Tab-separated table of C-alpha atoms and ligand atoms in Angstrom:
chain	number	residue	atom	x	y	z
A	300	MET	CA	55.959	56.333	11.849
A	301	GLU	CA	57.100	52.911	11.196
A	302	GLU	CA	56.883	51.967	14.843
A	303	LYS	CA	53.098	52.427	14.867
A	304	ILE	CA	53.129	49.973	11.697
A	305	LYS	CA	55.032	47.561	13.724
A	306	GLY	CA	53.140	47.856	16.795
A	307	LEU	CA	49.605	47.602	14.586
A	308	GLU	CA	51.330	44.272	12.777
A	309	GLU	CA	51.895	42.507	16.176
A	310	GLU	CA	47.934	43.558	17.266
A	311	ILE	CA	46.264	42.794	13.620
A	312	ASN	CA	48.575	39.323	14.346
A	313	ASN	CA	47.374	38.099	17.909
A	314	PHE	CA	43.563	39.221	16.973
A	315	SER	CA	40.731	36.339	17.315
A	316	ALA	CA	37.054	36.883	16.850
A	317	LYS	CA	33.955	34.703	17.607
A	318	THR	CA	31.388	37.022	16.126
A	319	SER	CA	30.483	38.303	12.386
A	320	ASP	CA	30.226	41.009	15.048
A	321	GLU	CA	33.714	41.104	15.922
A	322	ILE	CA	35.259	41.068	12.468
A	323	GLU	CA	33.031	43.909	11.120
A	324	GLN	CA	34.086	46.101	15.099
A	325	PHE	CA	37.958	44.453	13.996
A	326	ARG	CA	37.325	46.579	9.941
A	327	ILE	CA	35.510	49.504	11.466
A	328	LYS	CA	38.776	49.901	13.783
A	329	TYR	CA	41.167	49.867	11.701
A	330	LEU	CA	39.895	50.292	7.557
A	331	GLY	CA	36.402	53.047	8.571
A	332	LYS	CA	36.597	56.476	7.493
A	333	LYS	CA	37.852	57.077	11.264
A	334	GLY	CA	39.954	54.405	11.327
A	335	ILE	CA	43.422	53.635	12.646
A	336	VAL	CA	44.662	52.622	9.569
A	337	THR	CA	42.631	55.142	7.552
A	338	ALA	CA	44.088	57.878	9.672
A	339	LEU	CA	47.501	57.156	8.857
A	340	PHE	CA	47.467	57.228	5.195
A	341	GLU	CA	46.340	60.860	6.137
A	342	GLU	CA	49.371	61.121	8.289
A	343	PHE	CA	51.143	60.111	5.223
A	344	LYS	CA	50.590	63.056	3.014
A	345	THR	CA	52.318	65.014	5.633
A	346	LEU	CA	55.724	63.461	5.354
A	347	PRO	CA	58.708	64.832	3.266
A	348	THR	CA	59.159	63.080	0.221
A	349	GLU	CA	61.862	61.458	1.001
A	350	GLN	CA	60.505	59.255	3.453
A	351	ARG	CA	56.776	58.714	1.658
A	352	LYS	CA	58.297	56.169	-0.769
A	353	GLU	CA	59.250	53.126	2.326
A	354	VAL	CA	56.508	54.299	4.894
A	355	GLY	CA	54.167	53.862	2.052
A	356	ARG	CA	55.034	49.925	1.321
A	357	PHE	CA	55.303	49.734	5.072
A	358	LEU	CA	51.604	51.320	5.385
A	359	ASN	CA	50.282	49.211	2.300
A	360	ILE	CA	51.014	45.990	3.551
A	361	LEU	CA	49.906	46.917	6.941
A	362	LYS	CA	46.866	47.949	4.609
A	363	THR	CA	46.304	44.307	3.213
A	364	ASN	CA	47.010	42.575	6.412
A	365	VAL	CA	43.973	43.875	7.581
A	366	GLN	CA	42.520	43.199	4.900
A	367	GLU	CA	43.461	39.019	4.434
A	368	LYS	CA	43.096	38.543	8.457
A	369	ILE	CA	39.251	40.228	7.786
A	370	ASN	CA	39.281	37.401	4.729
A	371	THR	CA	39.995	34.402	7.436
A	372	LEU	CA	38.498	35.478	10.065
A	373	LYS	CA	35.274	35.201	8.408
A	374	SER	CA	35.841	32.029	6.534
A	375	SER	CA	36.194	30.699	9.744
A	376	LEU	CA	33.901	31.421	11.449
A	377	GLU	CA	31.681	30.211	8.154
A	378	GLN	CA	33.470	26.712	9.084
A	379	THR	CA	32.518	26.421	12.584
A	380	GLU	CA	28.818	27.622	12.051
A	381	GLU	CA	28.741	25.361	8.849
A	382	LYS	CA	30.132	22.410	11.641
A	383	ILE	CA	27.305	23.464	13.683
A	384	GLU	CA	24.745	22.883	10.919
A	385	SER	CA	25.182	19.797	10.507
A	386	LYS	CA	25.977	18.178	13.601
A	387	ILE	CA	23.357	15.204	13.425
A	388	ASP	CA	23.087	13.240	16.412
A	389	LEU	CA	22.685	9.695	16.594
A	390	THR	CA	21.530	9.050	20.255
A	391	LEU	CA	18.252	10.880	19.652
A	392	PRO	CA	15.374	9.091	19.114
A	393	VAL	CA	14.287	8.012	15.553
A	394	ASP	CA	11.289	10.359	13.612
A	395	TYR	CA	8.991	7.072	14.384
A	396	ARG	CA	6.205	6.949	11.745
A	397	ASN	CA	3.342	4.542	11.458
A	398	LEU	CA	3.428	2.399	8.716
A	399	GLY	CA	0.716	0.887	7.185
A	400	SER	CA	-0.204	-2.681	7.241
A	401	ARG	CA	-2.067	-4.500	4.647
A	402	HIS	CA	-5.913	-5.194	5.487
A	403	PRO	CA	-6.376	-9.155	6.375
A	404	ILE	CA	-9.205	-9.170	3.377
A	405	SER	CA	-6.846	-8.140	0.863
A	406	ILE	CA	-3.946	-10.605	2.890
A	407	VAL	CA	-6.237	-13.966	2.041
A	408	ARG	CA	-7.866	-12.448	-1.002
A	409	ASN	CA	-3.719	-12.221	-2.217
A	410	GLU	CA	-3.105	-15.453	-1.411
A	411	ILE	CA	-5.533	-17.262	-3.184
A	412	ILE	CA	-4.476	-15.471	-6.020
A	413	ASN	CA	-1.511	-16.706	-5.874
A	414	ILE	CA	-2.621	-20.407	-5.903
A	415	PHE	CA	-5.028	-19.874	-8.878
A	416	SER	CA	-2.310	-17.983	-10.280
A	417	ARG	CA	0.670	-20.571	-9.763
A	418	ILE	CA	-1.888	-23.542	-12.148
A	419	GLY	CA	-2.678	-21.089	-15.043
A	420	TYR	CA	-5.900	-18.886	-13.858
A	421	THR	CA	-6.121	-15.405	-15.024
A	422	VAL	CA	-7.469	-12.448	-13.175
A	423	SER	CA	-10.722	-11.125	-14.287
A	424	GLU	CA	-12.346	-7.714	-12.764
A	425	GLY	CA	-15.955	-6.371	-13.857
A	426	PRO	CA	-18.020	-3.884	-12.069
A	427	GLU	CA	-20.083	-4.009	-9.012
A	428	ILE	CA	-22.924	-1.692	-10.857
A	429	GLU	CA	-24.770	-4.342	-12.740
A	430	ASP	CA	-27.821	-5.100	-15.252
A	431	ASP	CA	-30.388	-7.651	-13.833
A	432	TRP	CA	-28.794	-10.066	-17.350
A	433	HIS	CA	-25.609	-10.028	-15.927
A	434	ASN	CA	-26.180	-10.628	-12.496
A	435	PHE	CA	-28.954	-13.028	-12.304
A	436	THR	CA	-30.800	-13.918	-16.219
A	437	ALA	CA	-27.613	-15.305	-17.942
A	438	LEU	CA	-27.350	-17.024	-14.773
A	439	ASN	CA	-30.729	-18.518	-15.086
A	440	PHE	CA	-32.266	-17.493	-11.864
A	441	PRO	CA	-35.641	-17.642	-12.733
A	442	PRO	CA	-37.776	-14.637	-12.193
A	443	GLU	CA	-39.691	-15.261	-8.702
A	444	HIS	CA	-35.929	-15.867	-7.502
A	445	PRO	CA	-35.898	-14.199	-4.171
A	446	ALA	CA	-32.159	-13.263	-4.686
A	447	ARG	CA	-34.289	-10.922	-7.786
A	448	ASP	CA	-36.138	-9.250	-4.118
A	449	MET	CA	-35.612	-6.007	-2.723
A	450	GLN	CA	-35.598	-7.874	0.319
A	451	ASP	CA	-32.117	-9.071	-0.646
A	452	THR	CA	-30.631	-7.048	-3.405
A	453	PHE	CA	-29.959	-3.466	-3.471
A	454	PHE	CA	-31.732	-2.080	-6.487
A	455	ILE	CA	-29.849	1.232	-7.843
A	456	GLU	CA	-33.485	1.535	-10.749
A	457	LYS	CA	-36.298	-0.664	-11.462
A	458	ASN	CA	-37.207	-1.392	-15.103
A	459	PRO	CA	-34.953	-2.142	-17.048
A	460	ASP	CA	-33.192	-3.114	-12.925
A	461	ILE	CA	-29.749	-2.171	-11.989
A	462	THR	CA	-28.394	-3.520	-8.965
A	463	LEU	CA	-25.594	-3.661	-6.932
A	464	ARG	CA	-23.877	-6.846	-7.509
A	465	THR	CA	-24.817	-9.889	-5.415
A	466	HIS	CA	-21.985	-11.958	-6.971
A	467	THR	CA	-18.679	-11.727	-8.823
A	468	SER	CA	-20.280	-14.347	-11.230
A	469	SER	CA	-21.649	-11.351	-13.228
A	470	VAL	CA	-17.539	-10.681	-14.342
A	471	GLN	CA	-17.392	-14.808	-15.069
A	472	VAL	CA	-20.534	-14.363	-17.440
A	473	ARG	CA	-18.606	-11.072	-18.856
A	474	VAL	CA	-15.102	-13.040	-19.720
A	475	MET	CA	-17.452	-15.789	-20.961
A	476	GLU	CA	-19.041	-13.169	-23.238
A	477	ASN	CA	-16.539	-12.004	-25.185
A	478	THR	CA	-13.873	-14.587	-24.738
A	479	LYS	CA	-13.180	-17.589	-26.287
A	480	PRO	CA	-12.684	-21.657	-24.740
A	481	PRO	CA	-10.367	-22.646	-23.012
A	482	ILE	CA	-11.349	-20.343	-20.551
A	483	ARG	CA	-9.068	-20.449	-16.523
A	484	THR	CA	-10.106	-17.090	-14.368
A	485	ILE	CA	-10.975	-16.570	-11.208
A	486	SER	CA	-13.083	-12.743	-10.013
A	487	PRO	CA	-11.823	-11.382	-6.717
A	488	GLY	CA	-14.443	-8.607	-5.914
A	489	ARG	CA	-16.574	-6.705	-3.144
A	490	VAL	CA	-20.227	-7.675	-3.339
A	491	TYR	CA	-23.806	-6.562	-1.850
A	492	ARG	CA	-27.108	-7.963	0.008
A	493	SER	CA	-29.386	-6.041	1.515
A	494	GLU	CA	-28.981	-8.075	5.035
A	495	ALA	CA	-29.037	-6.726	8.642
A	496	ILE	CA	-25.660	-6.028	10.455
A	497	SER	CA	-24.627	-8.227	12.747
A	498	ALA	CA	-21.758	-10.225	13.544
A	499	ARG	CA	-21.997	-13.346	10.740
A	500	ALA	CA	-24.014	-10.553	8.181
A	501	HIS	CA	-23.516	-7.234	6.794
A	502	CYS	CA	-24.354	-4.950	3.462
A	503	PHE	CA	-21.036	-6.003	1.517
A	504	PHE	CA	-18.162	-8.879	1.618
A	505	HIS	CA	-15.831	-9.702	-0.725
A	506	GLN	CA	-15.827	-13.256	-2.600
A	507	VAL	CA	-13.460	-14.877	-5.112
A	508	GLU	CA	-14.835	-16.902	-7.839
A	509	GLY	CA	-13.183	-19.176	-9.798
A	510	LEU	CA	-14.574	-20.714	-13.474
A	511	TYR	CA	-12.733	-23.137	-15.845
A	512	ILE	CA	-14.277	-23.932	-19.489
A	513	ASP	CA	-12.544	-26.742	-22.188
A	514	GLU	CA	-13.308	-29.838	-23.959
A	515	ASN	CA	-14.348	-32.402	-21.640
A	516	VAL	CA	-14.072	-30.548	-18.317
A	517	SER	CA	-15.258	-33.109	-15.652
A	518	PHE	CA	-15.795	-32.859	-12.334
A	519	LYS	CA	-12.781	-34.627	-11.590
A	520	ASP	CA	-10.855	-31.984	-12.825
A	521	LEU	CA	-13.441	-29.538	-10.163
A	522	LYS	CA	-12.299	-31.925	-7.421
A	523	GLN	CA	-8.650	-31.649	-7.989
A	524	THR	CA	-8.032	-28.727	-8.758
A	525	LEU	CA	-10.606	-27.678	-5.465
A	526	LEU	CA	-7.981	-30.373	-3.517
A	527	TYR	CA	-5.413	-28.950	-4.603
A	528	PHE	CA	-6.435	-25.557	-3.202
A	529	ALA	CA	-7.319	-26.964	0.083
A	530	LYS	CA	-3.962	-28.167	0.425
A	531	GLU	CA	-2.375	-24.893	-0.957
A	532	MET	CA	-4.125	-22.260	1.565
A	533	PHE	CA	-4.647	-24.561	5.006
A	534	GLY	CA	-1.620	-27.065	5.003
A	535	ALA	CA	-0.321	-30.509	3.041
A	536	GLU	CA	-2.012	-32.227	5.321
A	537	THR	CA	-6.083	-31.075	4.387
A	538	LYS	CA	-8.644	-33.589	3.102
A	539	ILE	CA	-11.968	-32.168	1.474
A	540	ARG	CA	-15.271	-33.536	1.179
A	541	LEU	CA	-17.973	-33.124	-1.137
A	542	ARG	CA	-21.717	-32.569	0.006
A	543	PRO	CA	-24.733	-32.381	-2.895
A	544	SER	CA	-26.130	-28.847	-3.057
A	545	PHE	CA	-27.342	-26.756	-5.257
A	546	PHE	CA	-27.590	-23.325	-6.996
A	547	PRO	CA	-29.151	-21.632	-10.120
A	548	PHE	CA	-25.603	-21.698	-11.749
A	549	THR	CA	-24.334	-25.076	-11.477
A	550	GLU	CA	-25.869	-28.867	-12.296
A	551	PRO	CA	-24.492	-30.869	-10.708
A	552	SER	CA	-23.933	-28.682	-7.425
A	553	GLY	CA	-21.580	-28.874	-4.543
A	554	GLU	CA	-20.737	-27.784	-0.689
A	555	MET	CA	-16.764	-28.325	-0.066
A	556	ASP	CA	-15.309	-28.791	3.495
A	557	VAL	CA	-11.828	-28.756	4.589
A	558	THR	CA	-10.089	-30.442	7.428
A	559	CYS	CA	-9.988	-28.782	10.597
A	560	PHE	CA	-6.507	-26.936	10.363
A	561	ILE	CA	-7.028	-25.329	13.966
A	562	CYS	CA	-7.650	-29.166	15.364
A	563	GLY	CA	-6.667	-30.955	12.712
A	564	GLY	CA	-10.089	-32.940	12.398
A	565	LYS	CA	-10.057	-34.346	16.934
A	566	GLY	CA	-13.596	-31.657	17.221
A	567	CYS	CA	-12.706	-28.066	18.643
A	568	ASN	CA	-14.968	-24.733	18.669
A	569	ILE	CA	-14.189	-23.683	14.853
A	570	CYS	CA	-15.678	-26.695	13.497
A	571	LYS	CA	-17.994	-27.116	15.893
A	572	HIS	CA	-16.627	-30.774	16.809
A	573	THR	CA	-17.279	-32.029	13.827
A	574	GLY	CA	-13.681	-32.027	12.430
A	575	TRP	CA	-14.988	-30.273	9.539
A	576	VAL	CA	-15.479	-27.093	7.957
A	577	GLU	CA	-17.052	-25.505	5.156
A	578	ILE	CA	-15.737	-23.088	2.940
A	579	LEU	CA	-17.101	-22.663	-0.670
A	580	GLY	CA	-19.362	-24.063	-2.894
A	581	CYS	CA	-18.995	-24.711	-6.239
A	582	GLY	CA	-20.734	-27.402	-9.471
A	583	MET	CA	-20.463	-28.100	-13.074
A	584	VAL	CA	-21.628	-25.137	-15.355
A	585	ASP	CA	-25.000	-25.226	-15.843
A	586	PRO	CA	-25.296	-26.398	-20.213
A	587	ASP	CA	-27.492	-23.104	-19.711
A	588	VAL	CA	-25.233	-20.908	-18.558
A	589	LEU	CA	-22.833	-21.558	-21.398
A	590	GLU	CA	-25.886	-21.063	-24.075
A	591	ASN	CA	-26.485	-17.751	-22.786
A	592	CYS	CA	-23.612	-16.426	-22.534
A	593	GLY	CA	-22.387	-17.824	-26.449
A	594	ILE	CA	-20.408	-20.840	-25.312
A	595	ASP	CA	-21.770	-24.112	-27.310
A	596	SER	CA	-22.082	-26.554	-24.711
A	597	LYS	CA	-22.362	-29.405	-26.317
A	598	LYS	CA	-18.500	-28.466	-27.160
A	599	TYR	CA	-17.867	-27.451	-24.505
A	600	THR	CA	-17.734	-28.204	-20.074
A	601	GLY	CA	-16.870	-26.532	-16.879
A	602	PHE	CA	-16.869	-26.306	-13.419
A	603	ALA	CA	-17.403	-23.168	-11.393
A	604	PHE	CA	-16.738	-22.518	-7.589
A	605	GLY	CA	-17.211	-18.961	-5.500
A	606	MET	CA	-16.415	-18.187	-1.447
A	607	GLY	CA	-16.643	-15.157	0.545
A	608	ILE	CA	-13.107	-14.608	1.786
A	609	GLU	CA	-14.915	-12.869	5.230
A	610	ARG	CA	-15.155	-16.186	5.993
A	611	ILE	CA	-11.383	-17.900	5.120
A	612	THR	CA	-9.954	-15.006	6.798
A	613	MET	CA	-12.363	-15.382	9.995
A	614	LEU	CA	-10.899	-19.106	10.186
A	615	LYS	CA	-7.878	-18.864	9.366
A	616	TYR	CA	-7.489	-15.861	12.228
A	617	GLN	CA	-9.891	-16.784	14.137
A	618	ILE	CA	-12.131	-13.170	14.212
A	619	ASN	CA	-15.418	-13.739	15.416
A	620	ASP	CA	-17.172	-10.429	14.320
A	621	LEU	CA	-17.635	-9.621	10.428
A	622	ARG	CA	-17.527	-5.524	11.550
A	623	LEU	CA	-14.316	-6.095	12.435
A	624	PHE	CA	-13.111	-5.162	8.894
A	625	SER	CA	-14.752	-2.696	7.840
A	626	GLU	CA	-14.846	-0.540	11.311
A	627	ASN	CA	-10.699	0.785	10.602
A	628	ASP	CA	-9.969	0.392	14.516
A	629	ILE	CA	-6.054	0.131	14.524
A	630	ARG	CA	-5.555	-1.863	17.330
A	631	PHE	CA	-7.572	-4.065	14.909
A	632	LEU	CA	-5.995	-3.767	11.741
A	633	LYS	CA	-2.341	-3.710	13.928
A	634	GLN	CA	-2.091	-7.509	14.328
A	635	PHE	CA	-1.507	-7.840	11.068
A	636	GLU	CA	1.326	-5.618	10.701
A	637	ALA	CA	3.668	-8.501	10.004
A	638	THR	CA	1.565	-9.988	7.259
A	639	LEU	CA	2.515	-9.240	3.843
B	880	2NL	C1	-20.580	-19.934	-2.579
B	880	2NL	C2	-20.814	-20.369	-3.658
B	880	2NL	C3	-20.884	-20.345	-5.894
B	880	2NL	C4	-20.211	-20.230	-8.893
B	880	2NL	C5	-20.252	-19.844	-7.200
B	880	2NL	C6	-20.545	-19.277	-11.095
B	880	2NL	C7	-20.559	-18.809	-12.052
B	880	2NL	C8	-20.559	-19.261	-13.451
B	880	2NL	C9	-21.315	-20.168	-13.759
B	880	2NL	C10	-21.581	-20.515	-12.576
B	880	2NL	CL1	-20.313	-17.674	-14.604
B	880	2NL	N1	-20.818	-20.757	-11.773
B	880	2NL	N2	-20.054	-19.566	-9.446
B	880	2NL	C11	-20.374	-21.707	-8.577
B	880	2NL	C12	-20.840	-22.369	-7.584
B	880	2NL	C13	-20.847	-21.871	-6.604
B	880	2NL	O1	-20.461	-19.617	-4.903
B	880	2NL	O2	-20.885	-19.564	-1.874
B	880	2NL	N3	-20.139	-18.645	-2.742
B	880	2NL	C14	-20.202	-17.597	-1.697
């Protein structure tokens, strides 16, 4: 029996397994109900007492060895399985996700906000659905002004009139009503006009308006502020010119042109060979508008301006169709991926 046990020890030591199935077969072969070791224990019971002590010791060692072998085989199998699982192949192609990009209107809006933030302007926002007072009456629109017509403005309700705002001046009216001068603010936002959609017109667009109110604000403050803006936005060599214009809420009013940043003033398609491109409207806030908003027009004066973000974006990126901004065409939007 001792010989048998020695032979088995060798067999056990030499055994190796690749799968958990093979390990289980091994366990059954030795320790199962009809297993070799189990049978040896049965045989052991029949031995004379003198032999039992020593054979018993060998048998117990054999049994422990089988058990240990099983444990070692199991843990080394687990380790190789883990290795296979965590085998990361760095040569595989990356899991490519499409990164979004900012919309060109947002890019230009942020740029305008940054430029005015640097000279102390705050950003103010307000509702897109407005009452007649904030959109028209406070801003000096006469009762028969064409903008008050259904042809030009989207009405949500009549009598009292509730409209989609046609400019963000309504936001600035709210700022003036709620804050004491000095006021330095810009109001970017979406505005609506009832227009047939074409390459040059849409029923909504985006605006940034600006408002500066304090004691002793004059036209030269307006001019210098807008010159600063033009140089920051279009380059340090940029020159501006102001042409007289009309708005119900400013007096005097002007239209501002900048030297063409495409051809530098030589003449090209963008500036229609004039060397100048129109970028915004501006003027001194009408004293009646100040009074409508609770500001003493004898003590305070101010200037205001407004620009269409689409127009500036179209000039800057040479985009020739307004509809591209709202079509969500990925081929258009992808072209702005590199811009923050
Ligand atoms: C344009 C012209 C302009 C203003 C907007 C304004 C606002 C208040 C008082 C007076 Cl609260 N004026 N805003 C002034 C002049 C021109 O916009 O062409 N916008 C796209």
